[in-house]
Coordinates of C-alpha atoms in Angstrom, one line a residue:
M6 CA -25.8 94.7 78.6
P7 CA -23.7 97.7 80.1
E8 CA -19.8 97.4 81.1
N9 CA -18.5 97.8 84.6
P10 CA -16.8 101.2 84.7
T11 CA -13.7 100.7 84.8
G12 CA -10.8 102.6 85.7
K13 CA -10.6 107.1 85.1
E14 CA -14.6 105.8 84.4
A15 CA -14.6 104.3 88.1
A16 CA -12.7 106.9 89.1
A17 CA -15.2 109.2 87.6
E18 CA -18.7 107.9 89.1
P19 CA -19.8 110.3 91.3
Q20 CA -19.4 108.1 95.6
K21 CA -23.2 107.3 97.4
R22 CA -22.9 110.0 100.5
P23 CA -24.7 109.6 103.6
G24 CA -28.3 111.3 103.9
K25 CA -28.5 114.5 105.0
G26 CA -30.4 113.3 108.1
A27 CA -28.0 110.5 108.8
S28 CA -24.6 109.6 110.1
P29 CA -22.0 106.7 110.8
K30 CA -23.0 103.8 112.8
R31 CA -21.3 104.2 116.2
A32 CA -19.4 101.0 117.5
R33 CA -21.6 99.6 120.5
L34 CA -20.7 99.6 123.9
T35 CA -19.5 97.6 126.5
R36 CA -18.7 97.4 130.0
E37 CA -15.0 96.9 128.1
I38 CA -14.5 99.5 125.8
V39 CA -16.1 102.2 128.6
L40 CA -13.1 101.3 131.3
A41 CA -10.7 100.9 128.2
A42 CA -11.8 104.6 127.8
A43 CA -11.5 105.5 131.4
L44 CA -8.1 104.4 131.8
R45 CA -7.3 106.3 129.4
L46 CA -8.6 109.2 130.6
V47 CA -7.5 108.6 134.2
D48 CA -3.8 108.1 132.1
A49 CA -4.3 111.3 130.1
D50 CA -5.3 113.5 132.9
G51 CA -5.8 111.6 137.0
L52 CA -7.9 110.7 138.4
D53 CA -10.2 114.0 139.3
A54 CA -10.4 114.4 136.0
L55 CA -12.4 111.0 135.1
T56 CA -16.5 111.0 135.5
M57 CA -19.0 110.6 133.1
R58 CA -19.7 113.8 131.7
R59 CA -16.1 113.2 131.1
L60 CA -16.0 110.4 130.3
G61 CA -19.6 110.5 128.3
Q62 CA -17.5 113.3 125.9
A63 CA -14.5 110.6 124.7
L64 CA -16.6 108.3 124.2
E65 CA -19.3 110.6 121.9
R66 CA -22.3 109.4 124.2
D67 CA -24.6 110.5 126.4
P68 CA -23.0 110.6 130.0
M69 CA -26.5 109.0 131.7
A70 CA -25.8 106.0 128.9
L71 CA -22.5 105.4 131.1
Y72 CA -24.3 104.1 133.7
R73 CA -25.5 100.6 132.6
Y74 CA -21.7 100.1 132.4
A75 CA -20.8 101.2 135.8
P76 CA -23.6 102.0 137.8
N77 CA -21.7 105.2 139.4
R78 CA -18.1 106.8 140.1
G79 CA -16.7 103.8 142.8
A80 CA -17.7 101.3 140.5
L81 CA -15.8 103.2 137.8
L82 CA -13.0 103.8 139.5
D83 CA -13.6 99.5 140.6
G84 CA -13.1 99.0 137.3
V85 CA -10.5 100.8 136.2
A86 CA -8.4 99.0 139.1
E87 CA -9.5 96.0 137.6
Q88 CA -8.4 96.8 134.1
V89 CA -5.0 97.2 135.4
I90 CA -4.8 95.0 137.5
Q91 CA -5.3 92.6 135.5
E92 CA -2.1 93.5 133.4
L93 CA -0.7 91.2 135.9
V94 CA 0.5 88.2 134.4
I95 CA 1.7 85.1 137.3
E96 CA 1.7 81.0 136.6
P97 CA 0.4 79.5 140.0
A98 CA 1.6 76.5 139.0
D99 CA 5.5 77.2 138.3
P100 CA 7.6 75.5 140.1
D101 CA 10.0 77.5 140.7
W102 CA 7.9 80.0 143.2
Q103 CA 10.8 82.4 144.6
S104 CA 11.3 82.3 140.1
Q105 CA 7.1 83.3 139.6
L106 CA 7.4 85.9 143.0
R107 CA 10.7 87.6 141.6
K108 CA 8.7 88.1 137.8
T109 CA 5.4 89.9 139.4
A110 CA 7.2 92.0 140.9
H111 CA 9.4 93.8 138.4
A112 CA 6.0 93.0 136.3
F113 CA 4.1 94.8 138.7
R114 CA 6.2 97.7 138.4
R115 CA 6.1 98.3 135.3
M116 CA 1.8 97.9 134.9
A117 CA 2.4 100.7 138.0
L118 CA 4.7 103.4 135.9
A119 CA 2.5 102.4 132.8
H120 CA 0.0 103.7 135.0
P121 CA 1.3 106.0 137.6
H122 CA -2.0 107.9 138.5
V123 CA -3.6 104.9 139.3
V124 CA -1.0 103.2 141.5
P125 CA -3.2 105.9 144.4
L126 CA -6.6 104.2 143.7
L127 CA -4.6 100.4 143.9
V128 CA -4.1 101.2 147.3
T129 CA -7.1 102.4 148.0
R130 CA -10.5 101.0 146.5
P131 CA -9.5 97.7 149.0
L132 CA -10.6 100.2 151.6
S133 CA -13.1 100.3 150.2
T134 CA -14.8 97.8 149.4
P135 CA -15.3 94.6 150.4
L136 CA -12.9 91.9 149.0
G137 CA -16.8 90.1 148.2
L138 CA -17.6 92.6 146.0
R139 CA -14.8 93.4 144.0
P140 CA -14.1 93.1 140.1
P141 CA -13.6 89.3 139.7
G142 CA -10.3 90.6 137.6
A143 CA -9.2 92.9 140.4
L144 CA -9.2 89.6 142.3
R145 CA -7.2 87.3 140.2
P146 CA -3.8 88.5 141.4
L147 CA -4.4 87.5 144.8
E148 CA -5.9 83.9 144.2
Q149 CA -3.4 82.9 141.3
I150 CA -0.2 84.3 144.1
L151 CA -2.3 81.9 146.8
G152 CA -2.0 79.1 144.9
L153 CA 1.9 79.5 143.3
L154 CA 2.2 79.2 147.7
T155 CA 0.1 76.6 149.0
R156 CA 1.5 74.5 145.6
A157 CA 4.9 75.2 146.7
G158 CA 4.7 73.9 150.5
F159 CA 3.0 76.8 152.6
S160 CA 0.3 76.5 154.7
P161 CA -3.0 78.9 153.8
E162 CA -2.0 80.8 156.9
N163 CA 1.8 81.8 156.2
A164 CA 0.8 82.2 152.6
L165 CA -1.6 84.5 152.9
H166 CA 1.3 86.1 155.6
V167 CA 3.3 86.1 152.2
Y168 CA 0.9 87.6 150.2
R169 CA 0.3 90.4 152.1
A170 CA 4.0 91.1 153.1
Y171 CA 4.8 90.6 148.9
Y172 CA 2.9 93.2 148.4
G173 CA 3.0 95.3 150.9
Y174 CA 6.4 95.6 149.6
L175 CA 5.5 96.4 146.1
Y176 CA 3.6 98.9 146.6
G177 CA 5.4 100.7 149.3
H178 CA 8.3 100.4 146.6
I179 CA 6.2 102.0 143.9
L180 CA 4.9 104.4 146.2
N181 CA 8.5 105.4 147.3
E182 CA 9.3 105.5 143.7
L183 CA 7.4 107.4 142.2
Q184 CA 7.5 110.4 144.7
E185 CA 12.2 110.4 143.2
L186 CA 10.9 113.5 141.7
V187 CA 14.3 115.5 139.7
V188 CA 13.1 119.0 140.3
D189 CA 16.2 119.3 137.3
A190 CA 17.5 116.3 135.7
E191 CA 19.5 118.8 133.3
E192 CA 21.3 119.7 136.5
N193 CA 25.2 117.6 137.3
E194 CA 25.5 118.1 141.1
A195 CA 22.8 116.7 142.6
L196 CA 22.0 118.3 145.7
L197 CA 21.2 120.7 143.4
R198 CA 19.1 119.1 141.3
L199 CA 16.3 117.5 144.3
G200 CA 16.8 120.7 145.4
L201 CA 17.9 119.4 148.6
H202 CA 19.2 122.0 148.4
R203 CA 17.0 124.4 149.7
L204 CA 16.7 122.6 152.9
P205 CA 18.1 123.3 155.6
A206 CA 22.4 122.5 156.4
K207 CA 21.7 121.9 160.6
E208 CA 18.4 120.4 160.0
F209 CA 19.1 117.8 157.5
P210 CA 22.4 116.3 157.3
N211 CA 21.3 113.2 156.3
L212 CA 19.8 114.3 153.3
R213 CA 21.6 116.2 152.3
G214 CA 25.1 114.5 152.9
M215 CA 23.0 111.1 150.8
A216 CA 22.2 113.2 147.9
H217 CA 24.6 112.3 145.7
L218 CA 23.2 108.0 146.3
L219 CA 19.4 109.3 146.2
A220 CA 20.3 111.5 142.9
D221 CA 21.8 107.7 141.5
Y222 CA 17.8 105.8 142.8
D223 CA 17.6 102.8 140.0
G224 CA 13.9 101.4 140.5
E225 CA 14.2 98.4 138.8
D226 CA 18.2 97.6 141.3
E227 CA 16.4 98.8 144.3
L228 CA 12.7 96.5 144.0
D229 CA 15.2 93.5 143.7
Q230 CA 17.5 93.9 146.6
G231 CA 13.9 94.3 148.1
I232 CA 12.7 91.3 147.2
T233 CA 16.1 89.1 147.4
I234 CA 15.3 90.1 151.0
L235 CA 12.8 88.8 150.7
L236 CA 12.7 85.7 149.4
T237 CA 15.3 85.2 151.7
G238 CA 13.3 85.7 154.4
L239 CA 10.4 83.7 153.1
Q240 CA 12.7 79.9 152.3
E241 CA 14.3 80.3 155.7
R242 CA 10.1 80.2 156.8
L243 CA 9.4 77.9 154.8
H244 CA 12.8 75.4 155.1
P245 CA 14.0 76.1 158.5
K246 CA 17.4 75.1 160.1
A247 CA 17.7 72.2 161.7
V248 CA 19.1 73.1 164.8
P249 CA 21.9 71.6 166.6
A250 CA 21.2 69.3 169.9
H251 CA 22.9 70.6 172.8

């Protein structure tokens, strides 16, 4: 009985190759794989780059095969938004609701800065998609925040008001932070670094005068300042101080 080749003999043994017409087996597509590829495409090239044709090229598939996972571009956009928003981790059972809202706010900021091209999608897609028709992953943060607030003692009505104010602030903050563009990061002079020297001094005295403040923008600190203001107001709403009798 011949022995198994070892050492140099094994290395010299010719390797089996697929036949001329054979091709490597590709992984089976799933909705998660398709949406993950769509998100990578958006992160790299922006929302306008997301088409079935480009996505098919990225996945090395016929674009028509992708309609099984997203029947149209709108569904694809909803799926991309879902992929991003479900990165948020919210603990609705946390007894310290203020700490949880603060942590979630900073997590939201990190998520948005990691996927800046998706931020407009997070803001605009709900306008064209009824609440009950949105992907479950996109609705989960809403469900968790409402659970956190009602457990803390807010009435359902007030919990909904808080949710809207909270996310309204977060979206507004991140859109503001993303537009804090620096024209020339190497320029030491704030007025020049932000390009504010191009503005007529008589028409924009405040913007030009606050150049050093605008140039020192700290998104994380700015978010925390706003959250502190918001939480202070919410605490007062949950536990209003008794008005002394006269």
